[in-house]
CSV table of C-alpha atoms and ligand atoms in Angstrom, one decimal:
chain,number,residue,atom,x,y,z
A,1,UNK,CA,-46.9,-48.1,1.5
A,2,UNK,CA,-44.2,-50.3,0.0
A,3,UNK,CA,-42.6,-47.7,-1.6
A,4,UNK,CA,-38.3,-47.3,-0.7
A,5,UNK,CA,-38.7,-51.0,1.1
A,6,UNK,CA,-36.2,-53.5,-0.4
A,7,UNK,CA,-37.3,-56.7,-0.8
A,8,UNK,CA,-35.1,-59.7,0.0
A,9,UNK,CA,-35.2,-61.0,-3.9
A,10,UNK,CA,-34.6,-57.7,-5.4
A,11,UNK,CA,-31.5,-56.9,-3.1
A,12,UNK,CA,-30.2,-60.1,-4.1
A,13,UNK,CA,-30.7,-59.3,-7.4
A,14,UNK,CA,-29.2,-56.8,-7.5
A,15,UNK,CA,-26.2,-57.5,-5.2
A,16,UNK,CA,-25.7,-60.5,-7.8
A,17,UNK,CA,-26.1,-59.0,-11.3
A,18,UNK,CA,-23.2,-59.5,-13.0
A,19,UNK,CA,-21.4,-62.0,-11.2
A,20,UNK,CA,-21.0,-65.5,-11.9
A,21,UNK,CA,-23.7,-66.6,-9.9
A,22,UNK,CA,-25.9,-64.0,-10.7
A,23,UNK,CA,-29.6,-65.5,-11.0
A,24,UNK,CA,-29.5,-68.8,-10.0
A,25,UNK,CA,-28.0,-68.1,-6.6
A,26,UNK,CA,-30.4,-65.2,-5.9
A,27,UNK,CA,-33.3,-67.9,-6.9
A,28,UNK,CA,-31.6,-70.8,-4.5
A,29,UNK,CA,-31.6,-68.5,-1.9
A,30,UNK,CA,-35.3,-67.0,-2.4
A,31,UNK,CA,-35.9,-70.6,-1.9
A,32,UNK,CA,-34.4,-70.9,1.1
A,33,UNK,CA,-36.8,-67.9,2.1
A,34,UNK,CA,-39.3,-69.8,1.6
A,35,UNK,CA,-38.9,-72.9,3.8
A,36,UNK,CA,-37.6,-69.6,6.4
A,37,UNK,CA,-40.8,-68.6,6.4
A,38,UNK,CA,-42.2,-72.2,6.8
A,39,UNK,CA,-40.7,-72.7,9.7
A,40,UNK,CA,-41.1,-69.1,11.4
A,41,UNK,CA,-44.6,-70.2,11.2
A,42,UNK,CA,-44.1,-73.2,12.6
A,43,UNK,CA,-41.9,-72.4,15.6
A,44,UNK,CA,-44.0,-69.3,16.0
A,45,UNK,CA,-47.5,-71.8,16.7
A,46,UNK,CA,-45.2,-72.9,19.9
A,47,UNK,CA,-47.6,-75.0,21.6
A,48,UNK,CA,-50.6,-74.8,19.7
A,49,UNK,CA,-48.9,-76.1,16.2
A,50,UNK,CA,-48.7,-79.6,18.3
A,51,UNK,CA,-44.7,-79.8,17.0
A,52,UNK,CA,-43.2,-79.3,20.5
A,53,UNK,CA,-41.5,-82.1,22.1
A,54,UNK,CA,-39.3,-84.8,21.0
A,55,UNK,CA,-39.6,-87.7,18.5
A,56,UNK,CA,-37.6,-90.0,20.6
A,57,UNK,CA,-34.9,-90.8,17.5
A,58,UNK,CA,-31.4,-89.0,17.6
A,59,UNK,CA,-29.3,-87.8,14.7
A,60,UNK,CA,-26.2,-88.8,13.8
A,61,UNK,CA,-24.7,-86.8,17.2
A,62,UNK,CA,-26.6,-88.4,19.3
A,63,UNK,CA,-29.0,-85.8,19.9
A,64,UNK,CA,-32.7,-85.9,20.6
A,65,UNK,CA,-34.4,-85.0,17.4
A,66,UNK,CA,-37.3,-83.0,18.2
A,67,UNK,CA,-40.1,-82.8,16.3
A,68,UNK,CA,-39.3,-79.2,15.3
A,69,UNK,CA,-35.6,-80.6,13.8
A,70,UNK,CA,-37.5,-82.9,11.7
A,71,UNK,CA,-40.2,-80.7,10.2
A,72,UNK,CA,-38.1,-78.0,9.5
A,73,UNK,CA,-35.6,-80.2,7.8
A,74,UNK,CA,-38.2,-81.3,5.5
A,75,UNK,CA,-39.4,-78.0,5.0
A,76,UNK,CA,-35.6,-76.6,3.6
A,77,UNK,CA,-35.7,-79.9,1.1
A,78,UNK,CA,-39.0,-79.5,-0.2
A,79,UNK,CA,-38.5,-75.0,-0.7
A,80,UNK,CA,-35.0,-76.5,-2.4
A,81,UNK,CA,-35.3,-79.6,-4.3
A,82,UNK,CA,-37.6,-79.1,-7.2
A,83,UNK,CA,-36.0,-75.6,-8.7
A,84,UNK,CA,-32.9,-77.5,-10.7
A,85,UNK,CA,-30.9,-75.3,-8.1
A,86,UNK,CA,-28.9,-77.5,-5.6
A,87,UNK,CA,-26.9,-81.0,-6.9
A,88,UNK,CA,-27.8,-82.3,-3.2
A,89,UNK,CA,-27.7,-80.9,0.4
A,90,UNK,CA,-26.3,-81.8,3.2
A,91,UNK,CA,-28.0,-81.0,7.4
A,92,UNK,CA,-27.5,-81.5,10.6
A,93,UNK,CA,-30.1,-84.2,11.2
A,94,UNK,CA,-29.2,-86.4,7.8
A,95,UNK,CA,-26.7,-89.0,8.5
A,96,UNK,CA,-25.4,-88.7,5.0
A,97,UNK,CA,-26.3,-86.4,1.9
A,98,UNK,CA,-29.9,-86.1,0.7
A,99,UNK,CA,-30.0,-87.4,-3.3
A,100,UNK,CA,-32.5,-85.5,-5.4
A,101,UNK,CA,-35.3,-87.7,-6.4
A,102,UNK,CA,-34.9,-89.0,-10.2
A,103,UNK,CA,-37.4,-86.5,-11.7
A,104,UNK,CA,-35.9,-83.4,-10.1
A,105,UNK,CA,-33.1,-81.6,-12.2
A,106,UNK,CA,-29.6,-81.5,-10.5
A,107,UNK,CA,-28.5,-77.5,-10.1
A,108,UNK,CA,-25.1,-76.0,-9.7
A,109,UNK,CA,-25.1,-75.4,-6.0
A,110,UNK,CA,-24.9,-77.9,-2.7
A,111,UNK,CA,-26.5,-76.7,0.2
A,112,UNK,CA,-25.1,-77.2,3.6
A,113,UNK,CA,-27.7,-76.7,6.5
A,114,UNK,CA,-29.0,-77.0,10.3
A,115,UNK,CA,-32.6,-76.7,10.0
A,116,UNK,CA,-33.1,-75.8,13.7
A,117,UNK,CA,-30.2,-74.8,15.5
A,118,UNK,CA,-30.5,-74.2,19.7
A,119,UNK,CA,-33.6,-76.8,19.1
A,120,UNK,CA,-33.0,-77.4,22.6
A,121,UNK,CA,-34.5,-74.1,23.6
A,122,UNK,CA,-37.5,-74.5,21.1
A,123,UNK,CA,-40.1,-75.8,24.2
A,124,UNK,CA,-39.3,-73.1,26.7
A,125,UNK,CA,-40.0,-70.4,23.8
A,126,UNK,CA,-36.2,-68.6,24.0
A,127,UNK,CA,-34.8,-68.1,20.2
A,128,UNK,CA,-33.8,-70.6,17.9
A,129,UNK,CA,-32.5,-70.2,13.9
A,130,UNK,CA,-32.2,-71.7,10.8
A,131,UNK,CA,-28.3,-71.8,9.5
A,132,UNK,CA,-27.0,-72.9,5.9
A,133,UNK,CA,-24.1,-72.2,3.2
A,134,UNK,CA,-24.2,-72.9,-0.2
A,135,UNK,CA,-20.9,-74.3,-2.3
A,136,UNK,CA,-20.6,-74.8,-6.0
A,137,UNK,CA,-21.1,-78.3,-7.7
A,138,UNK,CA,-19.0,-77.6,-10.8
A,139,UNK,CA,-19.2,-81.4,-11.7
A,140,UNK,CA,-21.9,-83.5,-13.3
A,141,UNK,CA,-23.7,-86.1,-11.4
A,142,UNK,CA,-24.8,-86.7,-8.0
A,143,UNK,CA,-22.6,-85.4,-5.5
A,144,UNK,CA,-20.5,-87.5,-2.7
A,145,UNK,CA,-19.7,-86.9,0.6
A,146,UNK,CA,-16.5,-86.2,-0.7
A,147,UNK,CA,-17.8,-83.4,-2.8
A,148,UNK,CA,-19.1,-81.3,0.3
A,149,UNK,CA,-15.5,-81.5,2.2
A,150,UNK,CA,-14.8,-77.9,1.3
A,151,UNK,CA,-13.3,-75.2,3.7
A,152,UNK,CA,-15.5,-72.4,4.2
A,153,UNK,CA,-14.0,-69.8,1.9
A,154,UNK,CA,-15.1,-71.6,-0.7
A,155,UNK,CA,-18.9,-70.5,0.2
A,156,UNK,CA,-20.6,-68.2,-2.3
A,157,UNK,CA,-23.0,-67.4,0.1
A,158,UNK,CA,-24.2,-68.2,3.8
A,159,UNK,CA,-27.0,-66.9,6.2
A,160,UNK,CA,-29.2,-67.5,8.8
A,161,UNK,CA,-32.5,-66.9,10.3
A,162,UNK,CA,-33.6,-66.0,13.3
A,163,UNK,CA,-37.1,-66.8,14.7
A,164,UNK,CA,-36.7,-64.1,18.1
A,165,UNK,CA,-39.4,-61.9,18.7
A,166,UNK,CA,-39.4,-60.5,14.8
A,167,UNK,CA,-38.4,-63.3,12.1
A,168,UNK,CA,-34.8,-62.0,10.5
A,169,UNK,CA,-32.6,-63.4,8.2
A,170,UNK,CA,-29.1,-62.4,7.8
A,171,UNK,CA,-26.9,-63.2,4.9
A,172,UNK,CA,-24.0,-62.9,2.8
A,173,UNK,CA,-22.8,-63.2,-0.8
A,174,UNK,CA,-19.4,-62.1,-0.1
A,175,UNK,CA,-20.8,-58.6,-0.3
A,176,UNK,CA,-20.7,-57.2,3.3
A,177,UNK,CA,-23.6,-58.7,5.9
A,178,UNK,CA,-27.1,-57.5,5.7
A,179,UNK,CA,-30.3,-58.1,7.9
A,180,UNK,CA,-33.8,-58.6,7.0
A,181,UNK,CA,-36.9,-58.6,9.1
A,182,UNK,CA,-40.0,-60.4,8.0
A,183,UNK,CA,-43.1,-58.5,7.7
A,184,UNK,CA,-45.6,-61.2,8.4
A,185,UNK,CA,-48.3,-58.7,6.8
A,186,UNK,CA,-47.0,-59.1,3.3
A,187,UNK,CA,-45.0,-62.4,3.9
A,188,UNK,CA,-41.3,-60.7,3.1
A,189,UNK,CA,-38.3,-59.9,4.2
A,190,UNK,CA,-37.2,-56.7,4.0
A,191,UNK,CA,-33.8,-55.2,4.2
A,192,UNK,CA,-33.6,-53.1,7.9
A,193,UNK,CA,-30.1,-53.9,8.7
A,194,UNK,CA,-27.6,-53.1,5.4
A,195,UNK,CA,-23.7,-53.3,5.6
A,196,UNK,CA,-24.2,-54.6,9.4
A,197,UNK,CA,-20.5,-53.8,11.0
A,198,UNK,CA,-18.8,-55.8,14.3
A,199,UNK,CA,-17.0,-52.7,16.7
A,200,UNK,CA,-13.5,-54.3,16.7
A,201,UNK,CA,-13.6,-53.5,20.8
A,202,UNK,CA,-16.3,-55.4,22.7
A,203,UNK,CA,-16.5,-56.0,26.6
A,204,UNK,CA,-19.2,-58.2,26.3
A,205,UNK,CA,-18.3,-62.4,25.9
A,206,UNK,CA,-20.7,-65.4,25.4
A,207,UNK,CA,-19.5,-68.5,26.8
A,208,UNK,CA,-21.1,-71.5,28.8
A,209,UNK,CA,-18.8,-71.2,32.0
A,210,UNK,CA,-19.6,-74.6,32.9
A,211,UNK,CA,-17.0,-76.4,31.5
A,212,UNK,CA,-14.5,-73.9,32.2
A,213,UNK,CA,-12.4,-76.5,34.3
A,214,UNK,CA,-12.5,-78.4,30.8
A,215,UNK,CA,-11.4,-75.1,28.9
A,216,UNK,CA,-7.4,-75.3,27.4
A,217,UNK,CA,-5.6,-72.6,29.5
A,218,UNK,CA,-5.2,-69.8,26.9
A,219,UNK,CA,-9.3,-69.8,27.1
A,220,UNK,CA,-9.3,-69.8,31.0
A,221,UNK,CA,-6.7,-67.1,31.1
A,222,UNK,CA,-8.3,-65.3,28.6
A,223,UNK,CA,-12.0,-65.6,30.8
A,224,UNK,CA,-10.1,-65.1,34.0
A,225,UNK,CA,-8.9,-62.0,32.9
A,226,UNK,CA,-12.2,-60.6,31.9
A,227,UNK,CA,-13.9,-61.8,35.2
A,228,UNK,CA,-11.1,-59.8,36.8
A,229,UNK,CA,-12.3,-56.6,35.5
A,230,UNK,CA,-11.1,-53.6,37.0
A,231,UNK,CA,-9.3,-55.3,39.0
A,232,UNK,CA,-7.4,-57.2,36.8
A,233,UNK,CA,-4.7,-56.7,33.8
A,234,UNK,CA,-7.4,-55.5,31.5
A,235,UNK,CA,-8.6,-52.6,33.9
A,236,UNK,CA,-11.9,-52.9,32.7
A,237,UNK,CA,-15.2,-54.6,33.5
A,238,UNK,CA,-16.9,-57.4,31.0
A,239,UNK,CA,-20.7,-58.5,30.8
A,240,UNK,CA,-21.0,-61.9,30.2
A,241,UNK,CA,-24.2,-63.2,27.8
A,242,UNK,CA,-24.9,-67.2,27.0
A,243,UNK,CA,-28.6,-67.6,25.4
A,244,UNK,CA,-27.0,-71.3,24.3
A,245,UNK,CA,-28.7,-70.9,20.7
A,246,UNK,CA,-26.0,-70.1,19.0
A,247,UNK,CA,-27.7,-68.1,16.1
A,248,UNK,CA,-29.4,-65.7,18.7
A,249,UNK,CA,-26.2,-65.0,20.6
A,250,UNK,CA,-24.2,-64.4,17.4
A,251,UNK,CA,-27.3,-62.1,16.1
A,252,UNK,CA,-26.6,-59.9,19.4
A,253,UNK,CA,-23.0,-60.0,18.8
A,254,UNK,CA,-23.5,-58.5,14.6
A,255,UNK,CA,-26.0,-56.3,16.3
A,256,UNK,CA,-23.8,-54.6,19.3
A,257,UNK,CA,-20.6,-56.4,19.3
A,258,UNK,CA,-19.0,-59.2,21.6
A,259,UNK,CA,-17.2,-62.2,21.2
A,260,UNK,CA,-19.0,-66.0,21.4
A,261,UNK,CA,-16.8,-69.0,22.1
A,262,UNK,CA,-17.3,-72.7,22.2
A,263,UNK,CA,-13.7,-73.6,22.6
A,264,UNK,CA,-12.3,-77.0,22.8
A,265,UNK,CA,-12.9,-78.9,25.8
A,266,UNK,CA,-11.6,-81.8,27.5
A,267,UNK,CA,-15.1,-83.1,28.8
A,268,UNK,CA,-15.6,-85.4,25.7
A,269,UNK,CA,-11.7,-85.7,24.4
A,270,UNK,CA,-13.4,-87.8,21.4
A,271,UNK,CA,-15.2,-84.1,20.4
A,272,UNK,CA,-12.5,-81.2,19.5
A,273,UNK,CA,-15.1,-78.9,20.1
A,274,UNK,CA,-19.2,-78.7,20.2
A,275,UNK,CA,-20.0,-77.0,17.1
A,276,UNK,CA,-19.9,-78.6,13.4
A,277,UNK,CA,-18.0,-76.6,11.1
A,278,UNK,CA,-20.0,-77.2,7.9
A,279,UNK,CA,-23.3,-76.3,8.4
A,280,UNK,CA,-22.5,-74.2,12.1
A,281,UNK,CA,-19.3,-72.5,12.1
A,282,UNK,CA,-18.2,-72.1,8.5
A,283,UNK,CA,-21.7,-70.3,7.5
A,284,UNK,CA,-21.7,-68.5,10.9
A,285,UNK,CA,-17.5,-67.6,10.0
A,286,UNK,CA,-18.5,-66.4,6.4
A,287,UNK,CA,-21.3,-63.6,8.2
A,288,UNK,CA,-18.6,-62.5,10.7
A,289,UNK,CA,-16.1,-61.7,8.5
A,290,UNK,CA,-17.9,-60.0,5.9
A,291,UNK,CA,-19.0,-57.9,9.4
A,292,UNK,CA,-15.6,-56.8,10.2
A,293,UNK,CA,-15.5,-59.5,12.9
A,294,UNK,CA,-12.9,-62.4,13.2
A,295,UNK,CA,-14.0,-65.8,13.2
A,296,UNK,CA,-11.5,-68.5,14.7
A,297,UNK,CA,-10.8,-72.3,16.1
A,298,UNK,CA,-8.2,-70.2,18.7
A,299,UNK,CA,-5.2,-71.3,16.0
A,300,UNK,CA,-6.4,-70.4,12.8
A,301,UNK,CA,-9.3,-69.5,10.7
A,302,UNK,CA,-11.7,-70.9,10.3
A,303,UNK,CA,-12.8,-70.3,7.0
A,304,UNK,CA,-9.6,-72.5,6.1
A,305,UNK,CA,-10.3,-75.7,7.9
A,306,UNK,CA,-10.4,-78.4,5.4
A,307,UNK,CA,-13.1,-80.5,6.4
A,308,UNK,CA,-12.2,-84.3,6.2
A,309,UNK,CA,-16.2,-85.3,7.5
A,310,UNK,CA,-19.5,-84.0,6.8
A,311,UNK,CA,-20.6,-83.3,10.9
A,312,UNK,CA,-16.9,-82.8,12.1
A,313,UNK,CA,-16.6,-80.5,14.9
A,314,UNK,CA,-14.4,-77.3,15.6
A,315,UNK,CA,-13.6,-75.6,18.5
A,316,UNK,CA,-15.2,-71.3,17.3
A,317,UNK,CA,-14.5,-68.3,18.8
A,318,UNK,CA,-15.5,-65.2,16.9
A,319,UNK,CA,-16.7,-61.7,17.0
A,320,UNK,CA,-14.8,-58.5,17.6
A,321,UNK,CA,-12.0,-58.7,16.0
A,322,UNK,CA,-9.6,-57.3,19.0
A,323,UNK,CA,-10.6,-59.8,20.8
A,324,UNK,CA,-10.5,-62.7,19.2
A,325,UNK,CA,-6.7,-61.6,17.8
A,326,UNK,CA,-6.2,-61.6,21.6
A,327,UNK,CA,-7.5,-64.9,21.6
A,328,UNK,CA,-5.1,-65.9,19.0
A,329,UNK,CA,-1.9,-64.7,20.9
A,330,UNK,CA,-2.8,-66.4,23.9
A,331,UNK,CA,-3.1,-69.7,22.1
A,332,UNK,CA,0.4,-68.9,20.7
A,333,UNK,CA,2.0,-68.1,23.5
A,334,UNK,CA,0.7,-71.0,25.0
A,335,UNK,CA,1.6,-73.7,22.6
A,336,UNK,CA,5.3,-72.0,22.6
A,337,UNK,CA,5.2,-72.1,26.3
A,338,UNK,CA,5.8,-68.6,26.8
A,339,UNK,CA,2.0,-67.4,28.3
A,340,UNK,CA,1.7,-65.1,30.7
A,341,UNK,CA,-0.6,-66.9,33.2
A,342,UNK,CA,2.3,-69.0,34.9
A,343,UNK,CA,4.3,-65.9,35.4
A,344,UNK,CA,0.9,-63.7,37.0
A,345,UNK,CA,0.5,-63.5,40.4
A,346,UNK,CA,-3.3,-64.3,39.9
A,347,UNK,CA,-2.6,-67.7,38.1
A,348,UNK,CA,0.5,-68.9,40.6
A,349,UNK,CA,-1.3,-71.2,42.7
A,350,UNK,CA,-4.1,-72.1,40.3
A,351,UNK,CA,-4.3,-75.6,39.5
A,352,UNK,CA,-6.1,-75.2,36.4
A,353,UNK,CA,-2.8,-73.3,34.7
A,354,UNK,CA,-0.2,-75.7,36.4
A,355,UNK,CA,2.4,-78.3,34.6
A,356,UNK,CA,-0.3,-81.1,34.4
A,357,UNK,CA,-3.1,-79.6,32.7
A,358,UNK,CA,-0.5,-78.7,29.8
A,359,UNK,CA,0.4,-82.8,29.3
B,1,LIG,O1,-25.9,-77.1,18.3
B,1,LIG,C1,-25.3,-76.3,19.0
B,1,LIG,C2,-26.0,-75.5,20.1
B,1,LIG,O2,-27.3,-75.7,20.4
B,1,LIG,C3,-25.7,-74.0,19.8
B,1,LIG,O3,-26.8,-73.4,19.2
B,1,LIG,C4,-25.5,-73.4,21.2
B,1,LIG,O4,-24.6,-72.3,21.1
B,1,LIG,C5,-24.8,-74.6,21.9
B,1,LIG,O5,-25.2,-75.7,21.3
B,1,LIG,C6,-25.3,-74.6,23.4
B,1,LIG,O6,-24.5,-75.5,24.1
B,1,LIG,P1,-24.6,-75.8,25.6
B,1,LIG,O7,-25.8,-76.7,25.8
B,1,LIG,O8,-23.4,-76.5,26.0
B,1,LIG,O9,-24.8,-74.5,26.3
C-alpha cells in the first residue's frame, strides 16, 4: 500500500545528502512536521477542541492573540527545542527571541516562525497556515536579536503549512518547491506536488481592494488596468481572489498561478507595509522563487532586504513572474516621474494619480 509513496523525511534525506546541512536540517525540519501535525489537529477540532476564540492579550503588533496563536506557538517550541537542533527561534507572537532552557543543547540553526498565520480566519473555519525559515547560527552561544537580522537569501530552507480542506506542507531547501499532503491515516506527509512551477503569465491578482485609495499610484495603476480588462490597455480580462490568509492565497497562486500583493499603504504611515518580512515574506519569497515566481517590495527583492528589526514590515508583491516585473517598471517609472498613468486618458481626471498624492 505504501509502496512508490515518498515520505516527507526520506525526500529530505535525500534532497540533503551531501550538502552541508545534510542531516541535521532534514531532522530540524521533521521536527517542524511534527508540531505541523500538532496543530492540523488542533485547528482541525474547530469548535469542539474548545481553542476558538481570543485570549484577550495582543502580541507585539497589537493584534488579538487568539487562543489558536498561542497553542500553536508552543507547539513549534516544544517539536523544536529539545533535538540540539535550533540556537533559538524567533515568531510572530514572542516579543523578543525564545532562549533554550539550560538543559537543552544549542543546535546550528535559528528558526524564524508565525505559528498561525490568517488567525483571524481561524473561527469562521476558512484556511489558515503555519509559516517558518530557518538561518544558520555559525557562532557559539545564545543568539541576539542581532543575530536573526539576516536578509532572506541567507535561508537554507523555508516552508509552510497549510491546514485547508487536506493538511499540506510546502517547502524548500534551495532545491525547487515541493508539496506534501498529510495522510491523517498513517500520520505523514507525503510528496503529491514535486518541482511545483509558477506560469510566468497569470490573469488572476490577490489584493484587499479596500485600501486602494491608500495604495502608492504604480499599485493603483497597475489594479486599474487589470479592472479595465478588455477594455483597457491590457486587452484582457483579470479575476480577482483575496482569501486574506495569506498562506492559502499564496498556495493557490504555486498551484495555478497569480500574483498576491500587500503593497505599501498610506493608512498607517508608521507601517511600510502589513506583512513582516522575517517570518512572512522572506520564507513565503524563498518558496516563490524556487517556483519560478518573483517575489518583490515593488523596488527590489525581497530576498535582499536587510532586516534592521525582528517584526519589521515590508510592502510584498509576488507571483508570476511577468507580472510582478510589470510591477517593477511601474514603480520605476513612477519614482523617475515618467509613468504612464498621467499621460492616459483613463487617469487624466483621477484624483488618486494627480500632483498631490506624489508629495
Ligand atoms: O498576518 C497577515 C495576514 O493575516 C495575512 O495572512 C493576510 O494576507 C493579511 O493579513 C490579511 O489582511 P487584511 O485583513 O488587510 O485583508
Amino acid at each position: 500500500m505504501q509502496q512508490g509513496r515518498t515520505t516527507i523525511s526520506k525526500f529530505l534525506i535525500e534532497q540533503l545528502r551531501g550538502s552541508e546541512d545534510q542531516s541535521d536540517l532534514a531532522a530540524l525540519l521533521i521536527d517542524v512536521t511534527a508540531a505541523v501535525k500538532a496543530i492540523a489537529s488542533m485547528t482541525a477540532k474547530g469548535a469542539l477542541g474548545g481553542f476558538l476564540g481570543s485570549l484577550g492579550t495582543e502580541n507585539v503588533q497589537g493584534e488579538t492573540q487568539k487562543k489558536l496563536d498561542v497553542l500553536s506557538n508552543d507547539a513549534m517550541i516544544q517539536a523544536c527545542e529539545w533535538g540540539g537542533l535550533v540556537a533559538g527561534m524567533a515568531s510572530e507572537e514572542m516579543d523578543d527571541p525564545y532562549t533554550l532552557p539550560k538543559e537543552f543543547e544549542r543546535g546550528p540553526y535559528l528558526l524564524v516562525f508565525d505559528p498561525l498565520d490568517g488567525s483571524s480566519n481561524i473561527d469562521v473555519n476558512v484556511s489558515v497556515g503555519t509559516i517558518f525559515s530557518v538561518l544558520r547560527h555559525g557562532k557559539i552561544g545564545d543568539p541576539t536579536v542581532a543575530d536573526y537580522l539576516r536578509p532572506g537569501v541567507e535561508q537554507v530552507a523555508a516552508g509552510y503549512a497549510i491546514y485547508g480542506p487536506s493538511t499540506m506542507m510546502v517547502l524548500t531547501v534551495g532545491k525547487g518547491t515541493h508539496g506534501f499532503t498529510l495522510d491523517r491515516e498513517i500520520g505523514n506527509f507525503i510528496l503529491t506536488h514535486p518541482d511545483l512551477q509558477i506560469p510566468a503569465d497569470t490573469v488572476e491578482y490577490a489584493i484587499n481592494s479596500s485600501n486602494e485609495r491608500f495604495w502608492e499610484p504604480p499599485v493603483q495603476r497597475y489594479v486599474a488596468e487589470c479592472k479595465a480588462g478588455k477594455t483597457g490597455d491590457r486587452g484582457r480580462d483579470f479575476n480577482t481572489r483575496w482569501i486574506a490568509s495569506m498562506v492559502a492565497d499564496v498556495h493557490r497562486i504555486l498551484m495555478r498561478g497569480g500574483i498576491f500583493m500587500y503593497p505599501k499603504d498610506a493608512k498607517d504611515p508608521s507601517k511600510p507595509g502589513r506583512l513582516r518580512l522575517m517570518y512572512e515574506a522572506n520564507p513565503i519569497a524563498f518558496i516563490i522563487e524556487q517556483a519560478g515566481g518573483a517575489a518583490s517590495t515593488g523596488r527590489g527583492r525581497i530576498l535582499t532586504v536587510q532586516p534592521t528589526s525582528l517584526h519589521q514590515r515590508v510592502p510584498v508583491m509576488l507571483g508570476s513572474r511577468n507580472e510582478i516585473e510589470r510591477l517593477e517598471r511601474y514603480h520605476r517609472e513612477y519614482d523617475s516621474g515618467e509613468d504612464k498613468p498621467f499621460a492616459s486618458p483613463l487617469f487624466k481626471d483621477r484624483s488618486l494619480y494627480n500632483d498631490d498624492v506624489r508629495a
